[in-house]
């Protein structure tokens, strides 16, 4: 079980695909169309042999950006992430220089302007929650894949 969190454009999907291939894991991409409530996240962490491309922390950040109702509270997220860790999940927050995030989003095209206009704030909030929940941070441009693999394999 691996959970990757982070702002759009930090490399979550790219890393999820690499890790899926390397470790033989299925990929689950949580989106705004999922129930995104406490029960959904609590039940989802029970799945084995999976890598989540986005999970709980995004639901603490995105509702304000997209002007929608937040489905979980901070303490709910803390419980879900504690449960995930208890089940052996390795959880990481990916970060990147905001300039590079914007460059990636621009190159990718079709991104919601609210993401592009709030990149710095979204990225900062993911880092804030990483500290709050004691989650390691992966800087996708300053770390090599070998360093990332080593970090994942050592994380308990």
PDB file of N, CA, C and O in Angstrom, residues 4-7 9-16 92-97 100-101 104 123 137-145 147-148:
ATOM      1  N   UNK A   4       0.171   8.417  -2.482  1.00  0.00           N
ATOM      2  CA  UNK A   4       0.870   9.614  -2.942  1.00  0.00           C
ATOM      3  C   UNK A   4      -0.090  10.791  -2.887  1.00  0.00           C
ATOM      4  O   UNK A   4      -1.176  10.734  -3.465  1.00  0.00           O
ATOM      5  N   UNK A   5       0.306  11.825  -2.199  1.00  0.00           N
ATOM      6  CA  UNK A   5      -0.480  13.049  -2.082  1.00  0.00           C
ATOM      7  C   UNK A   5       0.332  14.193  -2.669  1.00  0.00           C
ATOM      8  O   UNK A   5       1.550  14.098  -2.778  1.00  0.00           O
ATOM      9  N   UNK A   6      -0.321  15.275  -3.011  1.00  0.00           N
ATOM     10  CA  UNK A   6       0.386  16.449  -3.498  1.00  0.00           C
ATOM     11  C   UNK A   6      -0.441  17.222  -4.497  1.00  0.00           C
ATOM     12  O   UNK A   6      -1.452  16.735  -5.015  1.00  0.00           O
ATOM     13  N   UNK A   7      -0.005  18.422  -4.765  1.00  0.00           N
ATOM     14  CA  UNK A   7      -0.699  19.295  -5.710  1.00  0.00           C
ATOM     15  C   UNK A   7      -0.635  18.711  -7.116  1.00  0.00           C
ATOM     16  O   UNK A   7       0.268  17.925  -7.434  1.00  0.00           O
ATOM     17  N   UNK A   9       0.424  18.457 -10.772  1.00  0.00           N
ATOM     18  CA  UNK A   9       1.669  18.871 -11.411  1.00  0.00           C
ATOM     19  C   UNK A   9       2.928  18.540 -10.635  1.00  0.00           C
ATOM     20  O   UNK A   9       4.027  18.886 -11.068  1.00  0.00           O
ATOM     21  N   UNK A  10       2.795  17.841  -9.503  1.00  0.00           N
ATOM     22  CA  UNK A  10       3.986  17.478  -8.732  1.00  0.00           C
ATOM     23  C   UNK A  10       4.578  16.143  -9.157  1.00  0.00           C
ATOM     24  O   UNK A  10       5.658  15.773  -8.698  1.00  0.00           O
ATOM     25  N   UNK A  11       3.863  15.411 -10.007  1.00  0.00           N
ATOM     26  CA  UNK A  11       4.397  14.146 -10.507  1.00  0.00           C
ATOM     27  C   UNK A  11       3.784  12.904  -9.887  1.00  0.00           C
ATOM     28  O   UNK A  11       4.339  11.810 -10.034  1.00  0.00           O
ATOM     29  N   UNK A  12       2.643  13.042  -9.229  1.00  0.00           N
ATOM     30  CA  UNK A  12       2.013  11.884  -8.580  1.00  0.00           C
ATOM     31  C   UNK A  12       1.689  10.766  -9.567  1.00  0.00           C
ATOM     32  O   UNK A  12       2.014   9.606  -9.314  1.00  0.00           O
ATOM     33  N   UNK A  13       1.035  11.107 -10.665  1.00  0.00           N
ATOM     34  CA  UNK A  13       0.629  10.086 -11.631  1.00  0.00           C
ATOM     35  C   UNK A  13       1.841   9.439 -12.286  1.00  0.00           C
ATOM     36  O   UNK A  13       1.885   8.213 -12.446  1.00  0.00           O
ATOM     37  N   UNK A  14       2.836  10.224 -12.637  1.00  0.00           N
ATOM     38  CA  UNK A  14       4.060   9.682 -13.226  1.00  0.00           C
ATOM     39  C   UNK A  14       4.730   8.724 -12.250  1.00  0.00           C
ATOM     40  O   UNK A  14       5.096   7.595 -12.621  1.00  0.00           O
ATOM     41  N   UNK A  15       4.884   9.150 -10.996  1.00  0.00           N
ATOM     42  CA  UNK A  15       5.516   8.291  -9.998  1.00  0.00           C
ATOM     43  C   UNK A  15       4.652   7.066  -9.708  1.00  0.00           C
ATOM     44  O   UNK A  15       5.180   5.960  -9.561  1.00  0.00           O
ATOM     45  N   UNK A  16       3.339   7.232  -9.645  1.00  0.00           N
ATOM     46  CA  UNK A  16       2.446   6.086  -9.422  1.00  0.00           C
ATOM     47  C   UNK A  16       2.632   5.039 -10.519  1.00  0.00           C
ATOM     48  O   UNK A  16       2.691   3.835 -10.231  1.00  0.00           O
ATOM     49  N   UNK A  92       3.257   9.401   1.274  1.00  0.00           N
ATOM     50  CA  UNK A  92       4.187  10.457   0.914  1.00  0.00           C
ATOM     51  C   UNK A  92       3.437  11.644   0.336  1.00  0.00           C
ATOM     52  O   UNK A  92       2.425  11.477  -0.330  1.00  0.00           O
ATOM     53  N   UNK A  93       3.971  12.820   0.589  1.00  0.00           N
ATOM     54  CA  UNK A  93       3.489  14.035  -0.059  1.00  0.00           C
ATOM     55  C   UNK A  93       4.554  14.440  -1.064  1.00  0.00           C
ATOM     56  O   UNK A  93       5.729  14.568  -0.717  1.00  0.00           O
ATOM     57  N   UNK A  94       4.131  14.634  -2.304  1.00  0.00           N
ATOM     58  CA  UNK A  94       5.046  15.087  -3.350  1.00  0.00           C
ATOM     59  C   UNK A  94       4.968  16.603  -3.445  1.00  0.00           C
ATOM     60  O   UNK A  94       3.891  17.188  -3.311  1.00  0.00           O
ATOM     61  N   UNK A  95       6.112  17.204  -3.654  1.00  0.00           N
ATOM     62  CA  UNK A  95       6.169  18.651  -3.804  1.00  0.00           C
ATOM     63  C   UNK A  95       7.095  18.992  -4.956  1.00  0.00           C
ATOM     64  O   UNK A  95       7.843  18.139  -5.436  1.00  0.00           O
ATOM     65  N   UNK A  96       7.008  20.221  -5.355  1.00  0.00           N
ATOM     66  CA  UNK A  96       7.803  20.694  -6.478  1.00  0.00           C
ATOM     67  C   UNK A  96       7.860  22.216  -6.384  1.00  0.00           C
ATOM     68  O   UNK A  96       7.000  22.836  -5.752  1.00  0.00           O
ATOM     69  N   UNK A  97       8.842  22.804  -7.001  1.00  0.00           N
ATOM     70  CA  UNK A  97       8.916  24.251  -7.090  1.00  0.00           C
ATOM     71  C   UNK A  97       7.652  24.741  -7.811  1.00  0.00           C
ATOM     72  O   UNK A  97       7.315  24.217  -8.870  1.00  0.00           O
ATOM     73  N   UNK A 100       7.864  25.252 -11.532  1.00  0.00           N
ATOM     74  CA  UNK A 100       7.869  24.022 -12.322  1.00  0.00           C
ATOM     75  C   UNK A 100       6.489  23.377 -12.363  1.00  0.00           C
ATOM     76  O   UNK A 100       6.107  22.788 -13.388  1.00  0.00           O
ATOM     77  N   UNK A 101       5.742  23.482 -11.271  1.00  0.00           N
ATOM     78  CA  UNK A 101       4.366  22.965 -11.279  1.00  0.00           C
ATOM     79  C   UNK A 101       3.554  23.698 -12.341  1.00  0.00           C
ATOM     80  O   UNK A 101       2.871  23.073 -13.158  1.00  0.00           O
ATOM     81  N   UNK A 104       4.521  22.554 -15.785  1.00  0.00           N
ATOM     82  CA  UNK A 104       3.951  21.240 -16.098  1.00  0.00           C
ATOM     83  C   UNK A 104       2.451  21.342 -16.403  1.00  0.00           C
ATOM     84  O   UNK A 104       1.955  20.715 -17.334  1.00  0.00           O
ATOM     85  N   UNK A 123       0.244  23.847  -2.875  1.00  0.00           N
ATOM     86  CA  UNK A 123       1.497  23.163  -2.567  1.00  0.00           C
ATOM     87  C   UNK A 123       1.886  23.384  -1.104  1.00  0.00           C
ATOM     88  O   UNK A 123       2.262  22.441  -0.402  1.00  0.00           O
ATOM     89  N   UNK A 137       8.163  13.919   2.757  1.00  0.00           N
ATOM     90  CA  UNK A 137       7.951  14.709   1.550  1.00  0.00           C
ATOM     91  C   UNK A 137       8.972  14.298   0.507  1.00  0.00           C
ATOM     92  O   UNK A 137      10.163  14.176   0.801  1.00  0.00           O
ATOM     93  N   UNK A 138       8.484  14.086  -0.708  1.00  0.00           N
ATOM     94  CA  UNK A 138       9.343  13.768  -1.842  1.00  0.00           C
ATOM     95  C   UNK A 138       9.360  14.981  -2.764  1.00  0.00           C
ATOM     96  O   UNK A 138       8.307  15.408  -3.231  1.00  0.00           O
ATOM     97  N   UNK A 139      10.539  15.526  -2.996  1.00  0.00           N
ATOM     98  CA  UNK A 139      10.690  16.616  -3.958  1.00  0.00           C
ATOM     99  C   UNK A 139      11.017  15.985  -5.306  1.00  0.00           C
ATOM    100  O   UNK A 139      12.109  15.454  -5.499  1.00  0.00           O
ATOM    101  N   UNK A 140      10.073  16.037  -6.220  1.00  0.00           N
ATOM    102  CA  UNK A 140      10.196  15.258  -7.448  1.00  0.00           C
ATOM    103  C   UNK A 140      11.278  15.739  -8.409  1.00  0.00           C
ATOM    104  O   UNK A 140      11.685  14.974  -9.278  1.00  0.00           O
ATOM    105  N   UNK A 141      11.741  16.964  -8.265  1.00  0.00           N
ATOM    106  CA  UNK A 141      12.808  17.393  -9.172  1.00  0.00           C
ATOM    107  C   UNK A 141      14.184  17.338  -8.528  1.00  0.00           C
ATOM    108  O   UNK A 141      15.186  17.321  -9.229  1.00  0.00           O
ATOM    109  N   UNK A 142      14.250  17.287  -7.208  1.00  0.00           N
ATOM    110  CA  UNK A 142      15.559  17.289  -6.574  1.00  0.00           C
ATOM    111  C   UNK A 142      15.997  15.891  -6.119  1.00  0.00           C
ATOM    112  O   UNK A 142      17.128  15.716  -5.686  1.00  0.00           O
ATOM    113  N   UNK A 143      15.106  14.902  -6.232  1.00  0.00           N
ATOM    114  CA  UNK A 143      15.458  13.538  -5.845  1.00  0.00           C
ATOM    115  C   UNK A 143      15.501  12.661  -7.088  1.00  0.00           C
ATOM    116  O   UNK A 143      14.676  12.801  -7.986  1.00  0.00           O
ATOM    117  N   UNK A 144      16.450  11.725  -7.109  1.00  0.00           N
ATOM    118  CA  UNK A 144      16.511  10.754  -8.203  1.00  0.00           C
ATOM    119  C   UNK A 144      15.510   9.637  -7.924  1.00  0.00           C
ATOM    120  O   UNK A 144      15.040   9.466  -6.789  1.00  0.00           O
ATOM    121  N   UNK A 145      15.200   8.863  -8.960  1.00  0.00           N
ATOM    122  CA  UNK A 145      14.310   7.719  -8.750  1.00  0.00           C
ATOM    123  C   UNK A 145      14.906   6.735  -7.747  1.00  0.00           C
ATOM    124  O   UNK A 145      14.176   6.184  -6.924  1.00  0.00           O
ATOM    125  N   UNK A 147      16.775   7.436  -5.199  1.00  0.00           N
ATOM    126  CA  UNK A 147      16.559   8.018  -3.866  1.00  0.00           C
ATOM    127  C   UNK A 147      15.109   7.842  -3.428  1.00  0.00           C
ATOM    128  O   UNK A 147      14.836   7.540  -2.260  1.00  0.00           O
ATOM    129  N   UNK A 148      14.181   8.023  -4.361  1.00  0.00           N
ATOM    130  CA  UNK A 148      12.764   7.840  -4.044  1.00  0.00           C
ATOM    131  C   UNK A 148      12.480   6.372  -3.713  1.00  0.00           C
ATOM    132  O   UNK A 148      11.809   6.079  -2.719  1.00  0.00           O
TER     133      UNK A 148
END
